[in-house]
């Protein structure tokens, strides 16, 4: 069986980088792409200069300006981002047709059988990043590993404008020392629950059986046990047809009021819009998970990200909690049946 070679390419602060490229006056300033600080504007993404002040994606623009008064807020230009994304995907196709887009700014590439660079995925990733820089003026980071899980984590190791390779023989050692909070699906609250069981690193997980982990963490337990061994058998899906697009966040502390839930929910909209692009959709839903881990979803027909409609859905869902705190909020859309699942994404 051929050893899989997966590259995860992740553009560096993509929206903000495009704005700095197109307006050189912004290059040495902290900037963020997002809504106005007056009202309920939120940050979609920001550059590294802004991150040094604690500005982050999904943060309220007013809070971002409080942390960084000199922050330059730039409105998003989705049509431009899509055009650049298409350029980048064309570069990917020079190396493989097995591409799984995750959003406008990141994708998995399966180069297991690619003949380029004498079959070296590390060299291919280097060439891909160099081509992206030369042809778009933007930097990208990459992770190279035998599976998607490790490739995605590796792409974040040497950001910005770097890459990290995890060879097959290094997987066990890498995961053994991996903080569990870096595993996709482990949010702040889950990390806290793991820590309560004495689980901080991958090596800690393997002191227990998959059955024990399932008893403690439900269906995520066996998945965590596999990830702690560096196992991920998911293929790169080139023809994945998505029926929905969503964003959710597990909260550091349970929210007790409907108003706080709505404020948090609205901060998720820029990321949802980024993942959605311009694909049409026909339904909108809000998801809440309560303090006892019971959850509810409220949905309605919709074709726009209308805050008033979201507020109405949240009102219905929050009432179902009967006074319980909320530990997770999420929002998603149901895609129109004939929308292009890839939409020229990265």
Short mmCIF file of C-alpha atoms in Angstrom, two decimals, residues 108-228:
data_model
loop_
_atom_site.label_atom_id
_atom_site.label_comp_id
_atom_site.label_asym_id
_atom_site.label_seq_id
_atom_site.Cartn_x
_atom_site.Cartn_y
_atom_site.Cartn_z
CA UNK A 108 -5.85 19.51 1.59
CA UNK A 109 -3.82 18.07 -1.30
CA UNK A 110 -3.17 14.35 -1.70
CA UNK A 111 0.14 14.08 -3.57
CA UNK A 112 0.75 10.41 -2.76
CA UNK A 113 1.20 9.45 -6.43
CA UNK A 114 2.33 12.81 -7.81
CA UNK A 115 5.55 12.50 -9.84
CA UNK A 116 6.74 16.07 -9.25
CA UNK A 117 9.90 16.78 -7.26
CA UNK A 118 10.85 13.09 -7.44
CA UNK A 119 7.77 12.34 -5.36
CA UNK A 120 8.85 14.52 -2.42
CA UNK A 121 5.79 16.11 -0.78
CA UNK A 122 8.09 18.43 1.16
CA UNK A 123 9.61 19.81 -2.04
CA UNK A 124 6.19 20.06 -3.69
CA UNK A 125 4.89 22.10 -0.76
CA UNK A 126 7.90 24.39 -1.06
CA UNK A 127 7.32 24.87 -4.78
CA UNK A 128 3.60 25.49 -4.28
CA UNK A 129 4.28 28.17 -1.68
CA UNK A 130 6.89 29.80 -3.90
CA UNK A 131 4.47 29.84 -6.85
CA UNK A 132 1.72 31.38 -4.71
CA UNK A 133 4.09 34.12 -3.60
CA UNK A 134 5.37 34.79 -7.12
CA UNK A 135 1.93 34.83 -8.76
CA UNK A 136 -0.25 36.43 -6.09
CA UNK A 137 2.17 38.29 -3.84
CA UNK A 138 0.83 36.40 -0.82
CA UNK A 139 2.45 33.96 1.60
CA UNK A 140 1.15 30.54 2.58
CA UNK A 141 2.12 28.01 5.22
CA UNK A 142 1.99 24.26 4.76
CA UNK A 143 1.94 21.06 6.75
CA UNK A 144 3.09 17.75 5.29
CA UNK A 145 2.15 14.47 6.94
CA UNK A 146 0.76 10.96 6.28
CA UNK A 147 -2.81 12.09 7.09
CA UNK A 148 -5.13 15.08 7.20
CA UNK A 149 -5.19 15.46 10.97
CA UNK A 150 -1.43 15.80 11.31
CA UNK A 151 -1.02 17.87 8.14
CA UNK A 152 -3.46 20.47 9.43
CA UNK A 153 -1.71 20.73 12.78
CA UNK A 154 1.69 20.88 11.08
CA UNK A 155 0.66 23.80 8.86
CA UNK A 156 0.27 25.94 11.98
CA UNK A 157 3.66 25.05 13.44
CA UNK A 158 5.80 27.53 11.49
CA UNK A 159 3.37 30.29 10.57
CA UNK A 160 3.63 32.65 8.85
CA UNK A 161 5.32 31.74 5.58
CA UNK A 162 6.75 28.43 6.75
CA UNK A 163 6.16 24.72 6.59
CA UNK A 164 6.52 21.68 8.80
CA UNK A 165 6.85 18.03 7.84
CA UNK A 166 5.91 15.07 10.02
CA UNK A 167 7.38 11.88 8.62
CA UNK A 168 5.60 8.53 9.14
CA UNK A 169 8.17 7.43 11.69
CA UNK A 170 7.75 10.66 13.66
CA UNK A 171 3.96 10.56 14.11
CA UNK A 172 3.85 8.75 17.45
CA UNK A 173 6.47 10.98 19.04
CA UNK A 174 4.87 14.14 17.66
CA UNK A 175 1.39 13.29 18.94
CA UNK A 176 2.69 12.09 22.31
CA UNK A 177 3.89 15.61 23.09
CA UNK A 178 0.97 17.38 21.40
CA UNK A 179 -1.19 19.57 23.69
CA UNK A 180 -4.73 18.24 23.34
CA UNK A 181 -6.11 21.76 22.84
CA UNK A 182 -4.49 21.71 19.38
CA UNK A 183 -6.63 18.78 18.25
CA UNK A 184 -9.56 19.89 16.06
CA UNK A 185 -12.75 19.59 18.08
CA UNK A 186 -11.11 20.37 21.42
CA UNK A 187 -12.42 23.76 22.51
CA UNK A 188 -11.77 25.52 25.82
CA UNK A 189 -14.49 23.66 27.70
CA UNK A 190 -13.48 20.26 26.33
CA UNK A 191 -9.85 21.02 27.18
CA UNK A 192 -10.99 21.82 30.71
CA UNK A 193 -12.88 18.52 30.99
CA UNK A 194 -9.86 16.65 29.65
CA UNK A 195 -7.62 18.36 32.18
CA UNK A 196 -9.96 17.31 34.98
CA UNK A 197 -9.18 13.72 33.99
CA UNK A 198 -5.46 14.45 33.95
CA UNK A 199 -5.34 14.54 30.15
CA UNK A 200 -3.11 17.30 28.79
CA UNK A 201 -0.98 15.67 26.07
CA UNK A 202 -1.48 12.90 23.54
CA UNK A 203 0.57 10.55 25.71
CA UNK A 204 -1.90 11.03 28.58
CA UNK A 205 -4.78 9.81 26.42
CA UNK A 206 -3.09 6.50 25.66
CA UNK A 207 -3.00 5.63 29.35
CA UNK A 208 -6.71 4.88 28.97
CA UNK A 209 -8.78 2.66 26.69
CA UNK A 210 -11.12 3.87 23.97
CA UNK A 211 -14.00 2.44 26.01
CA UNK A 212 -13.07 4.53 29.04
CA UNK A 213 -12.78 7.65 26.90
CA UNK A 214 -16.19 7.00 25.36
CA UNK A 215 -17.71 6.69 28.82
CA UNK A 216 -16.24 10.05 29.77
CA UNK A 217 -16.55 12.05 26.53
CA UNK A 218 -19.16 10.27 24.42
CA UNK A 219 -18.52 9.62 20.73
CA UNK A 220 -15.56 12.02 20.76
CA UNK A 221 -13.70 9.63 23.08
CA UNK A 222 -12.78 6.93 20.52
CA UNK A 223 -11.87 9.62 17.98
CA UNK A 224 -9.56 11.22 20.54
CA UNK A 225 -7.97 7.82 21.19
CA UNK A 226 -7.21 7.43 17.48
CA UNK A 227 -5.84 10.94 17.14
CA UNK A 228 -3.57 10.37 20.13
#
